[in-house]
Short mmCIF file of C-alpha atoms and ligand atoms in Angstrom, two decimals:
data_model
loop_
_atom_site.label_atom_id
_atom_site.label_comp_id
_atom_site.label_asym_id
_atom_site.label_seq_id
_atom_site.Cartn_x
_atom_site.Cartn_y
_atom_site.Cartn_z
CA UNK A 1 0.83 -10.34 -25.61
CA UNK A 2 3.17 -9.43 -22.81
CA UNK A 3 2.12 -6.62 -20.47
CA UNK A 4 4.58 -4.62 -18.39
CA UNK A 5 3.54 -1.93 -15.91
CA UNK A 6 5.41 1.35 -16.34
CA UNK A 7 3.79 3.32 -13.52
CA UNK A 8 1.26 6.16 -13.41
CA UNK A 9 -1.38 3.99 -15.05
CA UNK A 10 0.73 3.21 -18.14
CA UNK A 11 1.50 -0.23 -19.48
CA UNK A 12 3.63 -1.53 -22.32
CA UNK A 13 2.03 -4.22 -24.43
CA UNK A 14 4.32 -6.24 -26.71
CA UNK A 15 2.70 -8.35 -29.42
CA UNK A 16 4.05 -11.49 -31.08
CA UNK A 17 5.59 -9.50 -33.94
CA UNK A 18 7.68 -7.62 -31.43
CA UNK A 19 5.80 -4.34 -31.68
CA UNK A 20 5.23 -2.48 -28.47
CA UNK A 21 2.35 -0.14 -27.72
CA UNK A 22 1.73 1.96 -24.66
CA UNK A 23 -1.66 1.82 -22.98
CA UNK A 24 -2.80 4.51 -20.57
CA UNK A 25 -5.47 2.63 -18.64
CA UNK A 26 -7.11 5.51 -16.71
CA UNK A 27 -7.39 7.45 -20.00
CA UNK A 28 -8.42 4.36 -22.04
CA UNK A 29 -5.72 5.38 -24.51
CA UNK A 30 -3.36 3.30 -26.65
CA UNK A 31 -0.61 4.19 -29.12
CA UNK A 32 -1.60 1.51 -31.66
CA UNK A 33 -3.02 2.48 -35.09
CA UNK A 34 -6.37 0.85 -34.36
CA UNK A 35 -6.90 3.21 -31.50
CA UNK A 36 -5.05 6.29 -32.75
CA UNK A 37 -6.36 6.35 -36.30
CA UNK A 38 -9.63 4.46 -36.16
CA UNK A 39 -10.52 5.51 -32.65
CA UNK A 40 -11.48 1.99 -31.68
CA UNK A 41 -11.25 0.39 -28.32
CA UNK A 42 -8.36 -1.95 -29.04
CA UNK A 43 -7.23 -5.38 -27.89
CA UNK A 44 -4.26 -3.86 -26.02
CA UNK A 45 -6.48 -1.90 -23.64
CA UNK A 46 -8.63 -4.97 -23.12
CA UNK A 47 -5.56 -7.12 -22.48
CA UNK A 48 -4.22 -4.71 -19.85
CA UNK A 49 -7.60 -4.62 -18.10
CA UNK A 50 -7.68 -8.42 -17.99
CA UNK A 51 -4.14 -8.66 -16.62
CA UNK A 52 -4.97 -6.14 -13.88
CA UNK A 53 -8.17 -7.96 -12.97
CA UNK A 54 -6.29 -11.24 -12.70
CA UNK A 55 -3.68 -9.66 -10.44
CA UNK A 56 -0.79 -10.27 -12.84
CA UNK A 57 0.15 -6.62 -13.13
CA UNK A 58 -0.49 -3.81 -10.65
CA UNK A 59 -3.58 -1.63 -10.97
CA UNK A 60 -3.02 2.08 -11.74
CA UNK A 61 -1.56 3.75 -8.64
CA UNK A 62 0.10 0.54 -7.46
CA UNK A 63 3.52 -0.96 -8.07
CA UNK A 64 5.02 -4.36 -7.37
CA UNK A 65 7.11 -4.04 -4.27
CA UNK A 66 7.98 -5.44 -0.89
CA UNK A 67 5.46 -4.72 1.84
CA UNK A 68 7.02 -3.08 4.85
CA UNK A 69 4.66 -4.89 7.17
CA UNK A 70 4.81 -8.54 6.13
CA UNK A 71 7.87 -8.23 3.84
CA UNK A 72 5.98 -10.18 1.22
CA UNK A 73 5.91 -9.24 -2.45
CA UNK A 74 2.71 -7.35 -3.11
CA UNK A 75 1.11 -4.53 -5.04
CA UNK A 76 1.69 -1.46 -2.91
CA UNK A 77 0.76 2.21 -3.43
CA UNK A 78 2.90 4.03 -5.98
CA UNK A 79 3.02 7.08 -3.73
CA UNK A 80 3.22 6.75 0.00
CA UNK A 81 4.38 4.01 2.32
CA UNK A 82 4.68 0.54 0.82
CA UNK A 83 2.09 -1.52 2.67
CA UNK A 84 0.05 -4.25 1.07
CA UNK A 85 -3.68 -4.21 1.48
CA UNK A 86 -3.50 -6.63 4.37
CA UNK A 87 -0.95 -4.59 6.35
CA UNK A 88 -2.23 -1.07 5.76
CA UNK A 89 -3.92 0.27 8.86
CA UNK A 90 -7.02 2.46 8.98
CA UNK A 91 -8.63 4.23 11.94
CA UNK A 92 -10.81 1.79 13.85
CA UNK A 93 -8.66 -1.24 13.00
CA UNK A 94 -7.56 -3.55 15.76
CA UNK A 95 -3.86 -4.33 15.62
CA UNK A 96 -1.31 -6.31 17.57
CA UNK A 97 1.78 -4.60 18.93
CA UNK A 98 4.56 -6.87 17.64
CA UNK A 99 6.78 -6.05 20.63
CA UNK A 100 4.34 -6.77 23.45
CA UNK A 101 1.54 -8.78 21.84
CA UNK A 102 -0.98 -6.23 23.18
CA UNK A 103 -4.15 -5.47 21.26
CA UNK A 104 -4.41 -1.81 20.29
CA UNK A 105 -7.03 0.22 18.47
CA UNK A 106 -5.89 2.51 15.66
CA UNK A 107 -7.05 6.08 16.34
CA UNK A 108 -5.33 7.77 13.41
CA UNK A 109 -2.74 7.20 10.70
CA UNK A 110 -0.69 10.36 10.29
CA UNK A 111 1.47 11.66 7.43
CA UNK A 112 4.34 12.28 9.83
CA UNK A 113 7.52 10.24 9.91
CA UNK A 114 8.60 8.27 12.97
CA UNK A 115 11.81 10.31 13.23
CA UNK A 116 9.84 13.57 13.16
CA UNK A 117 7.42 12.99 16.05
CA UNK A 118 8.37 13.26 19.71
CA UNK A 119 7.20 10.67 22.25
CA UNK A 120 5.40 12.67 24.96
CA UNK A 121 7.97 15.09 26.36
CA UNK A 122 10.84 12.60 26.41
CA UNK A 123 12.83 14.55 23.81
CA UNK A 124 13.07 11.31 21.85
CA UNK A 125 11.43 10.70 18.51
CA UNK A 126 9.18 7.73 17.89
CA UNK A 127 11.98 6.27 15.73
CA UNK A 128 14.59 6.68 18.48
CA UNK A 129 12.38 5.29 21.20
CA UNK A 130 14.01 2.17 22.61
CA UNK A 131 11.52 -0.46 21.54
CA UNK A 132 11.10 1.05 18.06
CA UNK A 133 14.70 0.75 16.96
CA UNK A 134 14.16 -2.11 14.54
CA UNK A 135 11.49 -0.28 12.51
CA UNK A 136 12.04 2.06 9.56
CA UNK A 137 12.71 5.67 10.59
CA UNK A 138 10.47 6.99 7.83
CA UNK A 139 7.47 4.89 8.83
CA UNK A 140 4.29 6.90 9.15
CA UNK A 141 3.30 7.44 12.77
CA UNK A 142 0.14 5.64 13.86
CA UNK A 143 -1.70 6.80 16.97
CA UNK A 144 -3.36 4.07 18.98
CA UNK A 145 -5.35 3.66 22.17
CA UNK A 146 -5.69 0.60 24.33
CA UNK A 147 -9.18 -0.77 23.68
CA UNK A 148 -10.00 -2.11 27.07
CA UNK A 149 -9.31 0.91 29.25
CA UNK A 150 -11.91 2.50 31.53
CA UNK A 151 -12.35 5.94 29.97
CA UNK A 152 -14.30 6.63 26.80
CA UNK A 153 -12.35 6.32 23.57
CA UNK A 154 -11.95 10.08 23.21
CA UNK A 155 -10.55 10.41 26.74
CA UNK A 156 -8.04 7.62 26.43
CA UNK A 157 -4.42 8.48 26.05
CA UNK A 158 -3.01 8.09 22.57
CA UNK A 159 0.31 6.41 21.93
CA UNK A 160 2.43 6.86 18.82
CA UNK A 161 3.86 3.86 17.01
CA UNK A 162 5.76 3.32 13.77
CA UNK A 163 3.31 1.72 11.32
CA UNK A 164 5.41 -1.45 10.82
CA UNK A 165 5.30 -2.27 14.52
CA UNK A 166 1.56 -2.87 14.31
CA UNK A 167 0.16 -6.02 12.79
CA UNK A 168 -3.46 -5.82 11.65
CA UNK A 169 -5.50 -8.37 13.54
CA UNK A 170 -7.17 -9.75 10.44
CA UNK A 171 -4.02 -9.79 8.31
CA UNK A 172 -4.19 -13.53 7.74
CA UNK A 173 -7.76 -13.30 6.50
CA UNK A 174 -7.14 -10.55 3.96
CA UNK A 175 -3.79 -11.80 2.66
CA UNK A 176 -5.67 -13.58 -0.10
CA UNK A 177 -6.75 -10.16 -1.42
CA UNK A 178 -3.21 -8.91 -1.92
CA UNK A 179 -2.70 -7.88 -5.49
CA UNK A 180 -6.28 -7.04 -6.26
CA UNK A 181 -7.14 -3.66 -7.65
ZN1 ZN B 1 -4.03 -0.66 -28.90
ZN1 ZN B 2 1.93 -6.79 3.97
#
């Protein structure tokens, strides 16, 4: 049986006879007669679950795409910025600034776009800021602090970066997890 992800938790399952059924995995629903008429948990739903577990098709909420961070093919969120699991930043993560090599600590990941946030009172957006020119203008803005400053974390100045400029410090270690549910 061949399984193809169709988005929003739905998968097409084609059998050897060329019939195609649609499985809705979050709803545990299938269009085949076994399921529709007899109300049984069918082999199509089981097949989709297996394919997802093995990382051959994306889990519900994910799609196959190109990660903005590492530019590798990965399962990325269906909605929201396309970062693989290894490249997606969370508050508290240590990251490397790709431009300077500095270690930074992620303070927050915002919903705002790089071209919609001003850098200090420069009148320039994060996207237009000189050293950020190579990064996507619609990147979410990530606020970071420098981890080895003198003040307490709350007192430290926050700096805004486009997400793709920051490389998670443990990216190499978690790359093996890319594609898991
Ligand atoms: Zn079925
Ligand atoms: Zn990535």
